[in-house]
Coordinates of C-alpha atoms in Angstrom, one line a residue:
Chain C
G1 CA -13.3 -9.7 -5.4
A2 CA -9.6 -9.5 -4.3
V3 CA -10.1 -9.5 -0.6
V4 CA -7.2 -9.9 1.8
S5 CA -7.6 -10.5 5.5
Q6 CA -5.1 -10.2 8.4
H7 CA -5.1 -11.7 11.8
P8 CA -4.9 -10.4 14.4
S9 CA -6.0 -6.8 13.8
R10 CA -4.4 -5.6 17.0
V11 CA -1.8 -7.2 19.4
I12 CA 0.0 -6.0 22.5
C13 CA 2.9 -8.1 23.7
K14 CA 5.8 -7.9 26.1
S15 CA 9.3 -7.1 25.0
G16 CA 11.2 -10.2 24.1
T17 CA 8.2 -12.2 22.9
S18 CA 7.4 -13.3 19.4
V19 CA 4.3 -12.3 17.5
K20 CA 2.9 -14.0 14.4
I21 CA 0.7 -12.2 11.9
E22 CA -1.3 -14.1 9.3
C23 CA -2.3 -12.7 5.9
R24 CA -4.8 -14.5 3.7
S25 CA -6.1 -13.9 0.3
L26 CA -9.8 -14.9 0.5
D27 CA -11.1 -15.1 -3.0
F28 CA -8.0 -15.3 -5.2
Q29 CA -4.6 -17.0 -5.2
A30 CA -1.7 -14.8 -4.6
T31 CA 1.5 -16.2 -5.9
T32 CA 3.3 -13.2 -4.4
M33 CA 2.5 -11.5 -1.1
F34 CA 4.1 -8.4 0.2
W35 CA 4.7 -7.2 3.8
Y36 CA 4.8 -3.5 4.6
R37 CA 5.4 -1.5 7.7
Q38 CA 3.8 1.9 8.3
F39 CA 4.7 4.5 11.0
P40 CA 2.2 7.2 11.9
K41 CA 1.6 9.8 9.2
Q42 CA 4.1 8.1 6.9
S43 CA 3.9 6.1 3.7
L44 CA 4.1 2.3 3.4
M45 CA 7.6 0.9 3.5
L46 CA 8.1 -2.5 1.8
M47 CA 9.7 -5.0 4.1
A48 CA 9.8 -8.1 2.0
T49 CA 8.3 -9.9 -1.0
S50 CA 7.2 -13.4 -0.4
N51 CA 6.7 -16.0 -3.2
E52 CA 4.8 -19.2 -2.5
G53 CA 7.1 -22.1 -1.8
S54 CA 10.3 -20.1 -1.8
K55 CA 12.3 -17.9 0.5
A56 CA 11.2 -14.3 0.9
T57 CA 13.2 -11.4 -0.6
Y58 CA 13.9 -8.8 2.0
E59 CA 14.4 -5.1 1.4
Q60 CA 17.7 -3.5 2.4
G61 CA 17.8 -2.8 6.1
V62 CA 15.2 -5.4 7.1
E63 CA 16.6 -8.2 9.2
K64 CA 15.4 -11.5 7.9
D65 CA 16.2 -13.3 11.2
K66 CA 14.0 -10.9 13.0
F67 CA 11.1 -10.8 10.6
L68 CA 10.4 -14.4 9.6
I69 CA 8.2 -14.8 6.6
N70 CA 6.6 -18.0 5.5
H71 CA 4.4 -18.4 2.4
A72 CA 3.3 -22.0 2.6
S73 CA 0.3 -21.7 0.2
L74 CA -1.1 -19.5 -2.5
T75 CA -3.5 -18.0 0.0
L76 CA -1.5 -17.7 3.2
S77 CA 1.6 -15.9 4.3
T78 CA 2.8 -15.3 7.8
L79 CA 5.1 -12.7 9.4
T80 CA 6.7 -13.5 12.7
V81 CA 8.3 -10.7 14.6
T82 CA 10.8 -12.5 16.8
S83 CA 12.0 -11.1 20.1
A84 CA 9.9 -8.0 19.7
H85 CA 11.1 -4.7 21.1
P86 CA 9.3 -1.4 21.6
E87 CA 10.8 0.0 18.4
D88 CA 9.0 -2.8 16.5
S89 CA 5.7 -1.2 17.4
S90 CA 4.1 -0.3 14.1
F91 CA 1.3 -0.9 11.7
Y92 CA 2.0 -4.0 9.6
I93 CA 0.2 -4.4 6.4
C94 CA 0.2 -7.3 3.9
S95 CA -0.9 -7.4 0.3
G96 CA -1.6 -10.1 -2.2
G97 CA -0.5 -9.7 -5.8
R98 CA -2.9 -10.4 -8.6
E99 CA -1.3 -9.7 -11.9
E100 CA 0.4 -6.3 -11.4
T101 CA -2.1 -5.0 -8.8
Q102 CA -1.7 -5.4 -5.1
Y103 CA -4.7 -5.8 -2.8
F104 CA -4.1 -4.9 0.8
G105 CA -5.2 -6.4 4.1
P106 CA -6.7 -4.3 6.9
G107 CA -3.4 -4.1 8.8
T108 CA -2.2 -5.3 12.2
R109 CA -1.4 -2.8 14.9
L110 CA 1.5 -4.1 17.0
L111 CA 2.3 -2.5 20.3
V112 CA 5.4 -3.9 22.2
L113 CA 5.6 -2.9 25.8
Chain L
G1 CA 16.8 6.4 -8.1
E2 CA 13.2 5.3 -8.1
S3 CA 10.8 7.5 -6.1
V4 CA 7.3 8.7 -6.2
G5 CA 6.2 11.8 -4.5
L6 CA 3.2 14.0 -4.1
H7 CA 3.0 17.8 -4.5
L8 CA 0.9 18.6 -1.4
P9 CA 0.7 16.8 1.9
T10 CA -2.8 18.1 2.6
L11 CA -5.9 19.2 0.7
S12 CA -9.0 20.6 2.1
V13 CA -12.2 20.9 0.1
Q14 CA -15.9 21.5 0.6
E15 CA -18.4 18.8 0.0
G16 CA -19.6 18.8 -3.6
D17 CA -16.4 20.3 -4.9
N18 CA -14.1 18.5 -7.3
S19 CA -10.7 17.4 -5.8
I20 CA -7.4 17.0 -7.7
I21 CA -4.6 15.2 -6.0
N22 CA -1.2 15.3 -7.7
C23 CA 1.8 13.0 -7.8
A24 CA 5.2 13.3 -9.5
Y25 CA 7.2 10.2 -10.3
S26 CA 10.9 10.0 -11.3
N27 CA 11.2 6.7 -13.2
S28 CA 10.4 7.3 -16.8
A29 CA 10.4 3.5 -17.4
S30 CA 7.5 2.9 -15.1
D31 CA 4.6 1.4 -17.0
Y32 CA 1.9 0.9 -14.4
F33 CA 0.5 3.2 -11.8
I34 CA -2.1 2.8 -9.0
W35 CA -4.0 5.2 -6.7
Y36 CA -4.9 3.9 -3.3
K37 CA -7.1 5.4 -0.6
Q38 CA -6.3 4.7 3.1
E39 CA -8.6 5.5 5.9
S40 CA -7.4 5.9 9.4
G41 CA -6.4 2.6 10.9
K42 CA -7.1 0.6 7.8
G43 CA -5.2 -0.9 4.9
P44 CA -4.9 0.9 1.5
Q45 CA -7.9 0.4 -0.8
F46 CA -7.4 0.1 -4.5
I47 CA -9.1 3.0 -6.4
I48 CA -8.0 3.0 -10.0
D49 CA -5.0 2.1 -12.1
I50 CA -3.5 3.2 -15.4
R51 CA -0.9 1.9 -17.8
S52 CA 1.7 4.0 -19.5
N53 CA 0.1 3.5 -22.9
M54 CA -2.9 5.5 -21.7
D55 CA -3.2 9.1 -20.6
K56 CA -6.6 9.0 -19.0
R57 CA -8.8 6.5 -17.3
Q58 CA -12.2 7.0 -15.7
G59 CA -13.9 5.1 -12.9
Q60 CA -16.9 5.9 -10.8
R61 CA -16.5 9.6 -9.8
V62 CA -12.7 9.2 -10.2
T63 CA -10.4 10.0 -13.1
V64 CA -6.7 9.3 -13.3
L65 CA -4.6 11.4 -15.7
L66 CA -1.1 10.4 -16.7
N67 CA 1.3 12.9 -18.3
K68 CA 4.5 11.0 -19.3
T69 CA 6.2 14.0 -20.7
V70 CA 6.5 15.6 -17.3
K71 CA 6.1 12.4 -15.3
H72 CA 3.0 13.5 -13.5
L73 CA 0.0 11.6 -12.3
S74 CA -3.2 13.0 -10.9
L75 CA -6.4 11.7 -9.3
Q76 CA -9.6 13.7 -9.8
I77 CA -12.5 13.1 -7.6
A78 CA -15.8 14.5 -8.7
A79 CA -18.4 15.8 -6.3
T80 CA -16.2 15.0 -3.3
Q81 CA -18.1 13.6 -0.3
P82 CA -17.2 13.4 3.4
G83 CA -16.6 9.7 3.0
D84 CA -13.7 10.6 0.6
S85 CA -11.7 12.0 3.5
A86 CA -8.6 9.8 3.7
V87 CA -4.9 9.7 2.8
Y88 CA -4.4 9.1 -0.9
F89 CA -1.2 7.4 -2.2
C90 CA 0.0 7.0 -5.7
A91 CA 2.2 4.0 -6.5
E92 CA 4.3 2.9 -9.4
T93 CA 5.9 -0.4 -10.2
N94 CA 9.6 -0.7 -9.6
Q95 CA 12.1 -1.2 -12.5
A96 CA 11.9 -4.9 -12.1
G97 CA 8.1 -4.8 -12.1
T98 CA 8.1 -6.9 -8.9
A99 CA 6.9 -4.4 -6.3
L100 CA 5.2 -1.1 -5.8
I101 CA 6.8 2.1 -4.8
F102 CA 4.6 4.4 -2.8
G103 CA 4.5 8.2 -2.6
K104 CA 4.3 10.1 0.6
G105 CA 0.5 10.5 0.6
T106 CA -1.9 13.4 0.5
T107 CA -4.5 13.8 3.2
L108 CA -7.8 14.9 1.8
S109 CA -10.2 16.6 4.2
V110 CA -13.8 17.1 3.1
S111 CA -16.0 19.5 5.1
S112 CA -19.7 19.6 4.9

């Protein structure tokens, strides 16, 4: 149990376009979902915490207008990277919270050209 | 401030050996800890967790030890296999209990 999926797994886009990443908890309801960013050979950096039906809480230094998060249901959260630039290229990982434990998706590799 | 760190960035072992991966944390109020395994290009995978009211917890081939006196957490992997090769992260809950704080990770390499 506690499976989380992400779509797409990999995306390449042109600079200036927007990209939407979906995160779904497949076999449990996640009241809280989390979005992380990971650069090569580095640890996970929390970007925002998303609670179903309410606005996301962003970590310091993360632009909420650039990284739009929607958590419309207990099993789906989306992250939209707006007007993406090459420096936004990274590995984006979501997780769903069940009690105190977080279960992670497989990640989405974003490359902005 | 809150931080979780690891003693060694890399660990190389032979297949069949026991591995010990260490982690030091700074928040003495943390009451929940998790070890994750991350293979290349994948998301972190839950391995084992432990609460602060315990000092040891065992899973299948893995054991987590918690020493609250020195704020130290370790993951022991018995009979390490090539499939155990990955980056291992320890994580603790933040003060509010609303999120996880990750350490820097230890890369475990297992040679046959």
